[in-house]
mmCIF file of C-alpha atoms in Angstrom:
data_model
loop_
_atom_site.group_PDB
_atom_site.id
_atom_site.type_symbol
_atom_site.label_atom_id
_atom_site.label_comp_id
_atom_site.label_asym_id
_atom_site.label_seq_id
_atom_site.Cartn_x
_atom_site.Cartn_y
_atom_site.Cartn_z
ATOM 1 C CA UNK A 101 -12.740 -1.736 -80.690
ATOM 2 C CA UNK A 102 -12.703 -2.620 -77.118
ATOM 3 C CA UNK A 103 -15.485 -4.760 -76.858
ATOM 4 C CA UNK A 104 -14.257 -6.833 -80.034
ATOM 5 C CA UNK A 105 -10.837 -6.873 -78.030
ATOM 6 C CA UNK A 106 -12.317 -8.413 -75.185
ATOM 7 C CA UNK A 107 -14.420 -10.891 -77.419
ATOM 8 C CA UNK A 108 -11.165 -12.077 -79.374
ATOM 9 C CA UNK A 109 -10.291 -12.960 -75.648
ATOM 10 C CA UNK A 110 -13.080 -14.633 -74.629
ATOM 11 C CA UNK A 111 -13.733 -12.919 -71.980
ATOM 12 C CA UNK A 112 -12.202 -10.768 -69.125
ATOM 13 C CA UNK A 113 -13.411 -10.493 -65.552
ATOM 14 C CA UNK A 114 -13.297 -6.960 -63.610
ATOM 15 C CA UNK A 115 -13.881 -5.527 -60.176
ATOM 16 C CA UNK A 116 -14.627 -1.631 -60.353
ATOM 17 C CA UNK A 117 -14.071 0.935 -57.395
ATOM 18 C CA UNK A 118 -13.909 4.476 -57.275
ATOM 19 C CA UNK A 119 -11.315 5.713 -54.875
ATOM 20 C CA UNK A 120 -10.100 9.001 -53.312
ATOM 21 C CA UNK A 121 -8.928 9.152 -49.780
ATOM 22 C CA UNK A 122 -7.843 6.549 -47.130
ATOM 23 C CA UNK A 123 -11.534 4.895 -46.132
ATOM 24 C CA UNK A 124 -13.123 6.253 -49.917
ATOM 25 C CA UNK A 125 -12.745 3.088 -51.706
ATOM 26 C CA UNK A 126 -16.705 2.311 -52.907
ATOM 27 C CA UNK A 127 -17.674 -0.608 -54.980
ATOM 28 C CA UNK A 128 -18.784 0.111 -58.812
ATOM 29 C CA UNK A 129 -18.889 -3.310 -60.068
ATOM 30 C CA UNK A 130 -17.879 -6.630 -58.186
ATOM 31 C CA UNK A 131 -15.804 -9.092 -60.523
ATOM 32 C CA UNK A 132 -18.053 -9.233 -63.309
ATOM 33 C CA UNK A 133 -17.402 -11.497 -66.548
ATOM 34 C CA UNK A 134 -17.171 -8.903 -69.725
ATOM 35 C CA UNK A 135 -17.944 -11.842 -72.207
ATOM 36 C CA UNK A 136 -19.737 -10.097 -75.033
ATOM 37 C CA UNK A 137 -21.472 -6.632 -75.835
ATOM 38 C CA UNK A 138 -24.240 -7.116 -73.160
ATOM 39 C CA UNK A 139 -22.013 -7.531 -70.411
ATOM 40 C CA UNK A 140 -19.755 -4.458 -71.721
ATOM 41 C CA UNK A 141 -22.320 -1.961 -72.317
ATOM 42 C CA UNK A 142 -23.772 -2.920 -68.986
ATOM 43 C CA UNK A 143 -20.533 -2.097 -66.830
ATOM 44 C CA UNK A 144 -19.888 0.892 -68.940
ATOM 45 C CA UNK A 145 -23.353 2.125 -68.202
ATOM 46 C CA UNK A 146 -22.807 1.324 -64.510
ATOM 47 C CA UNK A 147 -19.868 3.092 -64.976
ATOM 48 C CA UNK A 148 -20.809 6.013 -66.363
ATOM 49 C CA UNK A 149 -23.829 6.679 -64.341
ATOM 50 C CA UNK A 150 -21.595 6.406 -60.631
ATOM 51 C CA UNK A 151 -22.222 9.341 -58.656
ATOM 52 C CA UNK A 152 -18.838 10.179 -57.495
ATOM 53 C CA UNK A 153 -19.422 9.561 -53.614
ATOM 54 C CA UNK A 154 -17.679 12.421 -52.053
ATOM 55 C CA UNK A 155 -16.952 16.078 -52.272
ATOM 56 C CA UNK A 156 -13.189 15.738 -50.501
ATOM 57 C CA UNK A 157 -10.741 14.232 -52.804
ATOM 58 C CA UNK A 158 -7.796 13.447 -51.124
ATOM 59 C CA UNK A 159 -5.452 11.074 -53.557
ATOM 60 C CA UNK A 160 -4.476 7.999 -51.186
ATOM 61 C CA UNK A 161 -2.726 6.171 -54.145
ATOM 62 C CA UNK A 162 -1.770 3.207 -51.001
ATOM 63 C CA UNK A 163 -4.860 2.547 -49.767
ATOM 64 C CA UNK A 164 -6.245 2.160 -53.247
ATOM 65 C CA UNK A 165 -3.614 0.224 -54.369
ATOM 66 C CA UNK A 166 -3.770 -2.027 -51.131
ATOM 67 C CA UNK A 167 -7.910 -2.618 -51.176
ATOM 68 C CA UNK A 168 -7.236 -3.610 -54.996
ATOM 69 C CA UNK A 169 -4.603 -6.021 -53.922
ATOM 70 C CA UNK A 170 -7.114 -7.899 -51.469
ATOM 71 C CA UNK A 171 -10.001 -7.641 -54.273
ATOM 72 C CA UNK A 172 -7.545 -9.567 -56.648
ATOM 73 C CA UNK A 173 -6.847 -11.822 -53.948
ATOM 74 C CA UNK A 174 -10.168 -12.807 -53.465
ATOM 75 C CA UNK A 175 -11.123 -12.817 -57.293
ATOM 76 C CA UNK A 176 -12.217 -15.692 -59.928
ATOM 77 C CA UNK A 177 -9.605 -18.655 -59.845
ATOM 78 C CA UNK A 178 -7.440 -19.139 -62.278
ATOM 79 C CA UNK A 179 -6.980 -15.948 -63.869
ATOM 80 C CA UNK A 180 -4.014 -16.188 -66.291
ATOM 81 C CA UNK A 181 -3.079 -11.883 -66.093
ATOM 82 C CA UNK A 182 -3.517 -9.896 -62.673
ATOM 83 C CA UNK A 183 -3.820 -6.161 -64.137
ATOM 84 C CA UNK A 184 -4.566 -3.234 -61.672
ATOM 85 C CA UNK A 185 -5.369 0.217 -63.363
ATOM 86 C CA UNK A 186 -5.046 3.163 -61.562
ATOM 87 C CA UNK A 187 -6.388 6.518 -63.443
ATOM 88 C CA UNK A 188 -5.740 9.802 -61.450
ATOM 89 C CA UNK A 189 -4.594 13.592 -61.113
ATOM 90 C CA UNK A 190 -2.388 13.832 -58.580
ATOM 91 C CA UNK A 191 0.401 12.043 -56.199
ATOM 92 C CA UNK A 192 -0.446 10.473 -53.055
ATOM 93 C CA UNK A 193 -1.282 12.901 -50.123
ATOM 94 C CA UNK A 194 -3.339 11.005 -47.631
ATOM 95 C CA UNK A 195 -2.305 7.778 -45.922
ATOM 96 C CA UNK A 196 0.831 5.884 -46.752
ATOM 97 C CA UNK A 197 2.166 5.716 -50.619
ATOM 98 C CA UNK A 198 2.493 3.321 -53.064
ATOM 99 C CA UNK A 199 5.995 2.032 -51.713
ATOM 100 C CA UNK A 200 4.447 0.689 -48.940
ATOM 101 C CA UNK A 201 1.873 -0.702 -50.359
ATOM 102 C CA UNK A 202 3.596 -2.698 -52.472
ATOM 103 C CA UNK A 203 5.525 -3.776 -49.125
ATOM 104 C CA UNK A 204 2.635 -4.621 -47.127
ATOM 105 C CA UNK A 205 0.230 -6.013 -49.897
ATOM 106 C CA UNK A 206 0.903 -8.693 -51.992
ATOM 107 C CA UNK A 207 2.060 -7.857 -55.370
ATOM 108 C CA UNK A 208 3.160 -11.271 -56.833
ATOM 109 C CA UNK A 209 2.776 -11.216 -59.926
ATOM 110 C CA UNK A 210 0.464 -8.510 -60.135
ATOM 111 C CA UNK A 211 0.802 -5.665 -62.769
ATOM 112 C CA UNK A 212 -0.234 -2.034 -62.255
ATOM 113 C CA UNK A 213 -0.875 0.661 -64.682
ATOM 114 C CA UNK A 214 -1.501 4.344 -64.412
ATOM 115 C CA UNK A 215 -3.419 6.485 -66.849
ATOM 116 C CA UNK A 216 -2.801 10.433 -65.866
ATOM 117 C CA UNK A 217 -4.809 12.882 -66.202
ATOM 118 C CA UNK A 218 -2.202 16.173 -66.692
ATOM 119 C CA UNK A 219 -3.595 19.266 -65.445
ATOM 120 C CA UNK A 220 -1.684 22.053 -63.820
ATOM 121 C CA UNK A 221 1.506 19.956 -62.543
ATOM 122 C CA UNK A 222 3.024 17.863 -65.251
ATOM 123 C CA UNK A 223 5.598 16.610 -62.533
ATOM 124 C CA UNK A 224 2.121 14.050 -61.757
ATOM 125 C CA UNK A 225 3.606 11.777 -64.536
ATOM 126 C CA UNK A 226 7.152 11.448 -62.683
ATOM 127 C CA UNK A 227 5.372 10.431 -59.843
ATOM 128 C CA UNK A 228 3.219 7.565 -61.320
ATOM 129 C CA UNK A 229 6.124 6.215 -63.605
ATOM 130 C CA UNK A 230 8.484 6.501 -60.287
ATOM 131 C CA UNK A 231 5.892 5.327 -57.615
ATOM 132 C CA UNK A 232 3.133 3.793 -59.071
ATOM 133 C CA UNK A 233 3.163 1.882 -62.093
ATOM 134 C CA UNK A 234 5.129 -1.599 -61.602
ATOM 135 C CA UNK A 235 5.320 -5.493 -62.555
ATOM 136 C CA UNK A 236 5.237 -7.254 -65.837
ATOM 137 C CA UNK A 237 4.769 -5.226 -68.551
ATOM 138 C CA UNK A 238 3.404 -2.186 -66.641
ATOM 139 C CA UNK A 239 3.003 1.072 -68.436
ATOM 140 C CA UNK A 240 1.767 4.890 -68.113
ATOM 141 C CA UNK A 241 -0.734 6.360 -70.258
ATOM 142 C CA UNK A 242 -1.336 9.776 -70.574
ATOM 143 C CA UNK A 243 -4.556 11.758 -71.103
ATOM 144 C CA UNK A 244 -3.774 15.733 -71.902
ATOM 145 C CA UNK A 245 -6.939 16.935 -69.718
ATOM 146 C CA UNK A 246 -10.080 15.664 -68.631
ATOM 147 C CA UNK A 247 -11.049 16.573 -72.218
ATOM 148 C CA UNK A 248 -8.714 13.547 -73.369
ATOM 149 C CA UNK A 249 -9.757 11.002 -70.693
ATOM 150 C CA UNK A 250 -12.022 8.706 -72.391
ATOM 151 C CA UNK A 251 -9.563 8.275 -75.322
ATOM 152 C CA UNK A 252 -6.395 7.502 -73.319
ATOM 153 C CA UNK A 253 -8.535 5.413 -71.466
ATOM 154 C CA UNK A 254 -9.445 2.897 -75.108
ATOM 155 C CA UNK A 255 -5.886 3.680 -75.752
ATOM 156 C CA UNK A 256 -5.003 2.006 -72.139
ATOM 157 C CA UNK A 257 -7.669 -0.572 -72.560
ATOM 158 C CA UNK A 258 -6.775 -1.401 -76.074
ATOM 159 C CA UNK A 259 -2.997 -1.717 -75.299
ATOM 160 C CA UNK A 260 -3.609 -4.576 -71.665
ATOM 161 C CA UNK A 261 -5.995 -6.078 -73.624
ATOM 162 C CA UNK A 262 -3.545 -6.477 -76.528
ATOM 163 C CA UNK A 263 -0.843 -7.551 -73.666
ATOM 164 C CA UNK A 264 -3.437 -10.426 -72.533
ATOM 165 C CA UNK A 265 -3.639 -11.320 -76.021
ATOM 166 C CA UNK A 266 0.142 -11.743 -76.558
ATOM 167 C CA UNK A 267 0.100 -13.537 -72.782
ATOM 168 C CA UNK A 268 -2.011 -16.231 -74.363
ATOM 169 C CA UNK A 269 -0.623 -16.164 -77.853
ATOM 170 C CA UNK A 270 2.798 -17.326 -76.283
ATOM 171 C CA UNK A 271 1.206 -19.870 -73.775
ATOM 172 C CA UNK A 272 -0.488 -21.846 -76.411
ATOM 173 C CA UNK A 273 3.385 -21.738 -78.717
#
């Protein structure tokens, strides 16, 4: 379903990191064009086959946000949506937040989404709707578990992909 939503698109672009504290932002995939099932499988793969990088995992929500500000600064020209998805487990505690992030960074037109992974302390999904999520359209989704990740991940893919879809639908009226 998500590839076929990308295809009806034409195409998206995407930069990958994984993230955890301050300085733990490594590179997955570098602003690669998802323009059919090749290129999709391929990323997923990549994906999928990351060796998480670290054995701390401090949450510095900021610095994440901030180092996926710059990428999206410096990615492929014109890009119609700016969408930056943030999937985690807990709020910020190393570093500086979200809020200033989103004062030192540039946000312009920029969307960000959350997809949280609920585990011991529910009160994680105040914090992303509160500090994270924010811009056009933004939403939180919501995987019950670890267990439930990879569908509220289609679910969040699915639903910005349908919200590109739209985006173009009404630029073209």
């Amino acid at each position: 379903e998500v590839t076929a939503a990308i295809q009806a698109l034409g195409g998206v672009y995407v930069s990958v990191f994984e993230w955890s504290g301050r300085y733990k932002q490594r590179p997955i995939a570098t602003w690669t064009l998802l323009d059919g099932p090749g290129a999709i499988r391929g990323l997923a793969g990549a994906i999928a086959t990351h060796p998480r990088s670290t054995s701390e995992y401090p949450t510095a929500l900021g610095a994440a946000l901030g180092h996926a500000a710059t990428l999206l600064a410096r990615g492929p020209k014109p890009c119609e949506r700016r969408v930056i998805d943030v999937a985690g487990d807990g709020a910020n505690n190393h570093g500086f937040g979200p809020r200033h992030a989103y004062r030192a960074f540039d946000f312009n037109e920029i969307t960000v989404n959350g997809l949280v992974v609920v585990g011991s302390d529910a009160r994680v999904i105040d914090y992303y709707r509160d500090e994270v999520i924010r811009g056009p359209a933004s939403f939180l989704e919501i995987a019950a578990g670890y267990r439930d990740f990879e569908q509220a991940m289609k679910r969040k893919l699915l639903r910005e992909i349908g919200a590109m879809s739209l985006a173009t639908l009404e630029e073209t009226e």
